[in-house]
Amino acid sequence: MTQTGSALLEVRNVTRLFAVRGAKGSAPAMLRAVGNVSLSISRGECVGLVGESGCGKSTLGRLVCGLDTPTSGEVLLDGRPLPPAGPSSSEAGRIQMVFQDPFSSLNPRMRVGESVGEGLRTAGCRRRQPMSAAERREAVARVFDSVGLSGMESRYPHEFSGGQRQRVALARAFVTRPDLVVCDEPVSALDASVQAQVLNIMRDLQEELGQAQIFISHNLAVVRFMCSRLHVMYLGEIVEELDCSRLDAAAHPYTRALAAAMPSAGRGRGELVVLAGELPSPLSPPPGCRFHPRCPRAQDICTREEPAWKELAPGWRVRCHLA
């Protein structure tokens, strides 16, 4: 993990449980969406969070933003517990989130410039004195110019294409100049050419403003392009943390399978790693290593004992008996 002394954000042993209604007359079952997760992020760092759908990535992103509350564990910002989200929060504007579907996250009855400027109104841009209306308009115009939508502040969301709406969502996230932006599958709904445009804008903004980012995705190729460090999540748990430069030498079989699934012009058909079975239900996770029912290397110990963290190198650790 990153040295906690320099960390902007720390997630310490966070677990999030949800009660799931069972059959009539039976007690609710407890679903562990996130289980005992710890990670840290430094200022200006872009960290990836990858895994299959349903592994808990988005839930962890909402916990980091304060949109949800951990069942146990804690989230720290600059060493202090993260307060509840909301305009009255003393940390309002310091953490922002970009959602997967920009159309559903934008008010269809508000002009996009008003939607983007609303963040400056509620957060005050972390200034002692609230921004005036003229200052807000100027800040909104600047951020629209940064995302390639100069002069379009007076339009409504339905007047934009999908890629343009995602740029509006980026403008809304970056206008308060936050310390951390959580990006939850921000380009998965876009075609390849538009994806490239949006990703380049995100990288330019992150480098220009120096914000930290958590980039959540199931697409390892996109995460490798955006991030310097990677956390691999499986069934609510992080199973490997490593630099993206080490991805070709990943230690966990699940990380290797994800890496092998990335498109590559030089890879033969026989080199694809196919995982057996489906992702187990988080309501009844398998004993021992949660990945063992699908692991091609699983041994008897994997079915009985939960693997502990192994430190392979500075910044590289894995939860696997066979690593």
Short mmCIF file of C-alpha atoms in Angstrom, two decimals:
data_model
loop_
_atom_site.label_atom_id
_atom_site.label_comp_id
_atom_site.label_asym_id
_atom_site.label_seq_id
_atom_site.Cartn_x
_atom_site.Cartn_y
_atom_site.Cartn_z
CA MET A 1 0.00 0.00 0.00
CA THR A 2 0.97 3.63 -0.38
CA GLN A 3 2.67 5.09 2.66
CA THR A 4 -0.16 6.32 4.86
CA GLY A 5 1.81 9.37 5.95
CA SER A 6 1.44 10.88 2.47
CA ALA A 7 -2.04 9.52 1.77
CA LEU A 8 -4.88 11.82 0.76
CA LEU A 9 -7.46 9.07 1.27
CA GLU A 10 -7.32 5.93 3.40
CA VAL A 11 -9.85 3.12 3.45
CA ARG A 12 -9.33 1.01 6.57
CA ASN A 13 -10.89 -2.45 6.89
CA VAL A 14 -14.17 -1.29 5.35
CA THR A 15 -17.10 -3.71 5.15
CA ARG A 16 -20.56 -2.96 3.77
CA LEU A 17 -23.46 -5.32 4.41
CA PHE A 18 -26.94 -5.12 2.87
CA ALA A 19 -30.03 -6.89 4.16
CA VAL A 20 -31.72 -8.89 1.39
CA ARG A 21 -35.34 -9.87 1.83
CA GLY A 22 -35.82 -13.65 1.80
CA ALA A 23 -38.92 -15.80 1.48
CA LYS A 24 -42.06 -14.70 3.30
CA GLY A 25 -41.68 -15.19 7.04
CA SER A 26 -37.91 -15.78 6.90
CA ALA A 27 -35.25 -13.48 8.29
CA PRO A 28 -33.43 -11.22 5.81
CA ALA A 29 -30.13 -12.57 4.50
CA MET A 30 -27.01 -10.41 4.78
CA LEU A 31 -25.15 -9.70 1.56
CA ARG A 32 -21.52 -8.62 2.00
CA ALA A 33 -20.97 -6.28 -0.95
CA VAL A 34 -17.57 -5.10 0.33
CA GLY A 35 -15.54 -7.15 2.80
CA ASN A 36 -12.63 -5.87 4.90
CA VAL A 37 -11.12 -3.67 2.17
CA SER A 38 -8.10 -1.44 2.84
CA LEU A 39 -6.35 0.88 0.39
CA SER A 40 -4.78 4.32 0.24
CA ILE A 41 -4.37 6.99 -2.43
CA SER A 42 -1.81 9.78 -2.61
CA ARG A 43 -2.43 13.28 -3.95
CA GLY A 44 -2.33 13.42 -7.73
CA GLU A 45 -2.37 9.64 -8.12
CA CYS A 46 -4.72 7.76 -10.47
CA VAL A 47 -5.63 4.33 -9.10
CA GLY A 48 -7.64 1.69 -10.93
CA LEU A 49 -10.27 -0.61 -9.44
CA VAL A 50 -11.21 -3.54 -11.70
CA GLY A 51 -13.33 -6.67 -11.52
CA GLU A 52 -16.42 -8.32 -12.94
CA SER A 53 -19.90 -6.83 -12.61
CA GLY A 54 -21.25 -7.42 -9.12
CA CYS A 55 -17.87 -7.61 -7.39
CA GLY A 56 -18.49 -4.49 -5.26
CA LYS A 57 -16.56 -1.83 -7.20
CA SER A 58 -19.37 0.72 -7.37
CA THR A 59 -20.32 0.15 -3.74
CA LEU A 60 -16.74 0.86 -2.70
CA GLY A 61 -16.77 4.02 -4.84
CA ARG A 62 -19.93 5.24 -3.09
CA LEU A 63 -18.35 4.54 0.30
CA VAL A 64 -15.30 6.59 -0.67
CA CYS A 65 -17.53 9.50 -1.73
CA GLY A 66 -19.57 9.40 1.45
CA LEU A 67 -22.74 8.53 -0.49
CA ASP A 68 -22.98 5.34 1.56
CA THR A 69 -21.84 4.49 5.09
CA PRO A 70 -19.62 1.52 5.99
CA THR A 71 -21.08 -1.18 8.21
CA SER A 72 -17.64 -1.38 9.82
CA GLY A 73 -14.25 0.18 9.20
CA GLU A 74 -13.57 3.80 8.31
CA VAL A 75 -12.75 6.12 5.42
CA LEU A 76 -10.26 8.91 6.18
CA LEU A 77 -9.62 12.08 4.18
CA ASP A 78 -6.36 13.78 5.18
CA GLY A 79 -6.34 11.55 8.25
CA ARG A 80 -9.82 12.62 9.43
CA PRO A 81 -13.02 10.54 9.23
CA LEU A 82 -15.04 11.31 6.14
CA PRO A 83 -18.16 13.31 7.09
CA PRO A 84 -21.59 12.53 5.58
CA ALA A 85 -22.06 13.80 2.04
CA GLY A 86 -24.17 16.89 1.47
CA PRO A 87 -23.94 20.65 0.92
CA SER A 88 -23.63 21.29 4.66
CA SER A 89 -20.56 19.06 4.92
CA SER A 90 -17.33 20.82 5.83
CA GLU A 91 -15.63 18.77 3.09
CA ALA A 92 -18.23 19.51 0.39
CA GLY A 93 -16.64 19.65 -3.05
CA ARG A 94 -13.40 17.88 -2.05
CA ILE A 95 -14.57 14.51 -3.44
CA GLN A 96 -16.63 14.27 -6.62
CA MET A 97 -18.04 11.35 -8.59
CA VAL A 98 -18.56 10.73 -12.31
CA PHE A 99 -21.31 8.18 -12.94
CA GLN A 100 -21.67 5.67 -15.75
CA ASP A 101 -24.85 7.14 -17.25
CA PRO A 102 -24.58 10.94 -17.54
CA PHE A 103 -28.15 11.35 -18.80
CA SER A 104 -29.70 9.91 -15.64
CA SER A 105 -27.37 11.95 -13.43
CA LEU A 106 -28.22 15.29 -15.09
CA ASN A 107 -31.45 17.14 -14.36
CA PRO A 108 -33.33 17.19 -17.71
CA ARG A 109 -35.12 20.43 -16.72
CA MET A 110 -31.95 22.38 -15.97
CA ARG A 111 -29.58 23.89 -18.48
CA VAL A 112 -26.24 22.12 -18.23
CA GLY A 113 -24.46 25.30 -17.16
CA GLU A 114 -26.81 25.57 -14.19
CA SER A 115 -26.23 21.91 -13.27
CA VAL A 116 -22.47 22.39 -13.37
CA GLY A 117 -22.62 25.66 -11.44
CA GLU A 118 -24.76 24.12 -8.71
CA GLY A 119 -21.65 22.44 -7.29
CA LEU A 120 -20.01 25.85 -6.84
CA ARG A 121 -23.11 27.15 -5.11
CA THR A 122 -23.31 24.30 -2.57
CA ALA A 123 -19.59 23.76 -2.00
CA GLY A 124 -18.55 27.37 -2.18
CA CYS A 125 -15.46 26.08 -3.95
CA ARG A 126 -13.97 25.68 -0.43
CA ARG A 127 -13.63 29.46 -0.04
CA ARG A 128 -14.44 31.46 3.03
CA GLN A 129 -16.71 33.73 1.03
CA PRO A 130 -19.34 32.26 -1.34
CA MET A 131 -18.73 32.85 -5.04
CA SER A 132 -20.78 35.55 -6.70
CA ALA A 133 -23.03 34.71 -9.64
CA ALA A 134 -20.53 36.32 -12.03
CA GLU A 135 -17.65 34.28 -10.58
CA ARG A 136 -19.68 31.08 -10.92
CA ARG A 137 -20.51 31.86 -14.56
CA GLU A 138 -16.83 32.51 -15.27
CA ALA A 139 -15.74 29.26 -13.59
CA VAL A 140 -18.39 27.27 -15.49
CA ALA A 141 -17.32 28.82 -18.80
CA ARG A 142 -13.69 27.88 -18.10
CA VAL A 143 -14.47 24.27 -17.31
CA PHE A 144 -16.74 23.93 -20.36
CA ASP A 145 -13.86 25.19 -22.47
CA SER A 146 -11.56 22.62 -20.84
CA VAL A 147 -13.84 19.71 -21.84
CA GLY A 148 -14.35 20.95 -25.40
CA LEU A 149 -17.89 22.32 -25.00
CA SER A 150 -17.17 26.03 -25.12
CA GLY A 151 -20.29 28.20 -25.32
CA MET A 152 -22.77 25.31 -24.79
CA GLU A 153 -23.72 26.11 -21.19
CA SER A 154 -27.27 27.21 -22.12
CA ARG A 155 -28.27 23.88 -23.67
CA TYR A 156 -30.32 21.11 -22.07
CA PRO A 157 -29.02 17.52 -21.60
CA HIS A 158 -31.20 16.08 -24.38
CA GLU A 159 -29.47 18.37 -26.91
CA PHE A 160 -26.14 16.55 -26.46
CA SER A 161 -24.80 13.25 -27.71
CA GLY A 162 -23.75 10.57 -25.20
CA GLY A 163 -20.10 11.56 -25.38
CA GLN A 164 -20.93 15.24 -24.94
CA ARG A 165 -23.13 14.48 -21.93
CA GLN A 166 -20.24 12.62 -20.33
CA ARG A 167 -18.09 15.71 -20.90
CA VAL A 168 -20.74 17.74 -19.07
CA ALA A 169 -20.51 15.23 -16.22
CA LEU A 170 -16.73 15.71 -16.18
CA ALA A 171 -17.18 19.48 -16.09
CA ARG A 172 -19.52 19.15 -13.12
CA ALA A 173 -17.03 16.92 -11.28
CA PHE A 174 -13.99 19.10 -11.93
CA VAL A 175 -15.51 22.58 -11.56
CA THR A 176 -15.06 22.62 -7.75
CA ARG A 177 -11.38 21.61 -8.22
CA PRO A 178 -11.78 18.58 -5.94
CA ASP A 179 -8.91 16.70 -4.33
CA LEU A 180 -10.32 13.34 -5.46
CA VAL A 181 -12.58 12.28 -8.33
CA VAL A 182 -14.20 8.82 -8.32
CA CYS A 183 -14.99 7.73 -11.89
CA ASP A 184 -17.48 4.83 -12.01
CA GLU A 185 -17.37 3.20 -15.47
CA PRO A 186 -17.35 6.66 -17.10
CA VAL A 187 -16.80 5.46 -20.69
CA SER A 188 -18.35 1.98 -20.77
CA ALA A 189 -21.51 3.20 -22.53
CA LEU A 190 -19.57 5.04 -25.27
CA ASP A 191 -18.21 3.74 -28.56
CA ALA A 192 -14.45 3.34 -28.99
CA SER A 193 -13.70 6.63 -30.74
CA VAL A 194 -15.69 8.68 -28.23
CA GLN A 195 -14.12 6.71 -25.37
CA ALA A 196 -10.67 7.81 -26.52
CA GLN A 197 -11.73 11.48 -26.63
CA VAL A 198 -13.24 11.39 -23.12
CA LEU A 199 -10.28 9.47 -21.64
CA ASN A 200 -7.81 11.97 -23.08
CA ILE A 201 -9.81 14.86 -21.61
CA MET A 202 -9.85 13.13 -18.23
CA ARG A 203 -6.09 12.60 -18.30
CA ASP A 204 -5.44 16.19 -19.33
CA LEU A 205 -7.67 17.55 -16.54
CA GLN A 206 -6.11 15.25 -13.95
CA GLU A 207 -2.58 16.29 -14.92
CA GLU A 208 -3.47 19.99 -15.17
CA LEU A 209 -5.31 20.21 -11.85
CA GLY A 210 -3.31 17.58 -9.95
CA GLN A 211 -6.29 15.71 -8.54
CA ALA A 212 -6.25 12.12 -7.38
CA GLN A 213 -8.60 9.75 -9.20
CA ILE A 214 -10.14 6.35 -8.58
CA PHE A 215 -11.01 4.84 -11.94
CA ILE A 216 -13.55 2.02 -11.65
CA SER A 217 -13.95 -0.25 -14.66
CA HIS A 218 -14.25 -3.83 -15.88
CA ASN A 219 -12.02 -2.91 -18.86
CA LEU A 220 -8.43 -3.53 -17.89
CA ALA A 221 -7.07 -1.93 -21.07
CA VAL A 222 -8.75 1.37 -20.22
CA VAL A 223 -7.52 1.24 -16.63
CA ARG A 224 -3.98 0.51 -17.80
CA PHE A 225 -4.12 3.60 -20.02
CA MET A 226 -5.40 5.85 -17.24
CA CYS A 227 -3.78 4.58 -14.04
CA SER A 228 -0.40 4.01 -12.45
CA ARG A 229 -1.60 1.54 -9.82
CA LEU A 230 -4.26 -1.15 -9.83
CA HIS A 231 -6.51 -2.90 -7.30
CA VAL A 232 -8.19 -6.10 -8.49
CA MET A 233 -11.50 -6.91 -6.79
CA TYR A 234 -13.30 -10.25 -6.64
CA LEU A 235 -16.55 -10.96 -4.79
CA GLY A 236 -16.27 -7.96 -2.49
CA GLU A 237 -12.56 -8.35 -1.67
CA ILE A 238 -9.34 -6.96 -3.13
CA VAL A 239 -7.18 -9.90 -4.19
CA GLU A 240 -4.18 -8.11 -5.70
CA GLU A 241 -2.61 -4.64 -5.65
CA LEU A 242 0.17 -3.83 -8.10
CA ASP A 243 1.62 -1.20 -10.41
CA CYS A 244 0.12 -1.29 -13.91
CA SER A 245 3.65 -1.77 -15.26
CA ARG A 246 3.72 -5.20 -13.54
CA LEU A 247 0.42 -6.36 -15.03
CA ASP A 248 2.03 -8.85 -17.41
CA ALA A 249 3.64 -10.54 -14.39
CA ALA A 250 0.52 -10.54 -12.17
CA ALA A 251 0.59 -13.13 -9.38
CA HIS A 252 -3.12 -13.85 -8.80
CA PRO A 253 -4.80 -16.24 -11.28
CA TYR A 254 -7.81 -13.93 -11.51
CA THR A 255 -5.65 -10.93 -12.44
CA ARG A 256 -3.89 -13.08 -15.04
CA ALA A 257 -7.23 -14.07 -16.55
CA LEU A 258 -8.33 -10.43 -16.77
CA ALA A 259 -5.00 -9.46 -18.36
CA ALA A 260 -5.25 -12.30 -20.88
CA ALA A 261 -8.70 -11.09 -21.92
CA MET A 262 -7.35 -7.70 -23.04
CA PRO A 263 -7.31 -7.32 -26.84
CA SER A 264 -3.83 -7.85 -28.26
CA ALA A 265 -2.74 -7.98 -31.90
CA GLY A 266 0.14 -10.36 -31.09
CA ARG A 267 -1.78 -12.90 -29.00
CA GLY A 268 -2.81 -16.23 -30.48
CA ARG A 269 -6.22 -17.75 -29.87
CA GLY A 270 -4.76 -20.50 -27.71
CA GLU A 271 -3.38 -18.01 -25.17
CA LEU A 272 -6.80 -16.88 -23.92
CA VAL A 273 -7.48 -17.90 -20.30
CA VAL A 274 -11.06 -19.11 -19.87
CA LEU A 275 -12.44 -19.13 -16.32
CA ALA A 276 -14.78 -21.99 -15.47
CA GLY A 277 -18.21 -21.33 -14.00
CA GLU A 278 -19.92 -18.12 -12.98
CA LEU A 279 -19.23 -15.55 -10.28
CA PRO A 280 -20.56 -17.09 -7.03
CA SER A 281 -23.40 -15.39 -5.19
CA PRO A 282 -22.22 -12.96 -2.50
CA LEU A 283 -25.08 -14.31 -0.37
CA SER A 284 -23.32 -17.67 -0.13
CA PRO A 285 -19.62 -17.20 -0.93
CA PRO A 286 -17.44 -20.33 -1.12
CA PRO A 287 -15.25 -21.21 1.87
CA GLY A 288 -11.49 -20.66 1.87
CA CYS A 289 -10.31 -18.65 -1.12
CA ARG A 290 -13.38 -17.17 -2.78
CA PHE A 291 -11.86 -17.70 -6.21
CA HIS A 292 -11.07 -21.43 -5.82
CA PRO A 293 -14.19 -22.81 -7.62
CA ARG A 294 -13.02 -21.09 -10.81
CA CYS A 295 -9.25 -21.25 -10.33
CA PRO A 296 -7.31 -23.56 -12.71
CA ARG A 297 -4.56 -23.96 -10.08
CA ALA A 298 -6.71 -24.55 -6.99
CA GLN A 299 -5.42 -27.03 -4.40
CA ASP A 300 -6.92 -28.52 -1.25
CA ILE A 301 -5.71 -25.68 0.99
CA CYS A 302 -7.57 -23.19 -1.22
CA THR A 303 -10.91 -24.84 -0.35
CA ARG A 304 -10.26 -24.70 3.41
CA GLU A 305 -8.24 -21.62 4.35
CA GLU A 306 -8.71 -17.99 3.43
CA PRO A 307 -5.42 -16.68 1.99
CA ALA A 308 -3.53 -13.93 3.81
CA TRP A 309 -1.81 -10.99 2.15
CA LYS A 310 1.66 -11.67 0.75
CA GLU A 311 4.05 -8.80 0.06
CA LEU A 312 5.86 -9.59 -3.21
CA ALA A 313 7.59 -6.23 -3.69
CA PRO A 314 7.08 -2.62 -2.57
CA GLY A 315 3.57 -1.69 -3.69
CA TRP A 316 2.81 -5.26 -4.86
CA ARG A 317 0.78 -7.61 -2.68
CA VAL A 318 -1.54 -10.50 -3.33
CA ARG A 319 -3.99 -12.79 -1.53
CA CYS A 320 -3.22 -16.24 -2.95
CA HIS A 321 -1.86 -19.42 -1.33
CA LEU A 322 0.13 -20.26 -4.47
CA ALA A 323 1.66 -16.86 -5.24
#
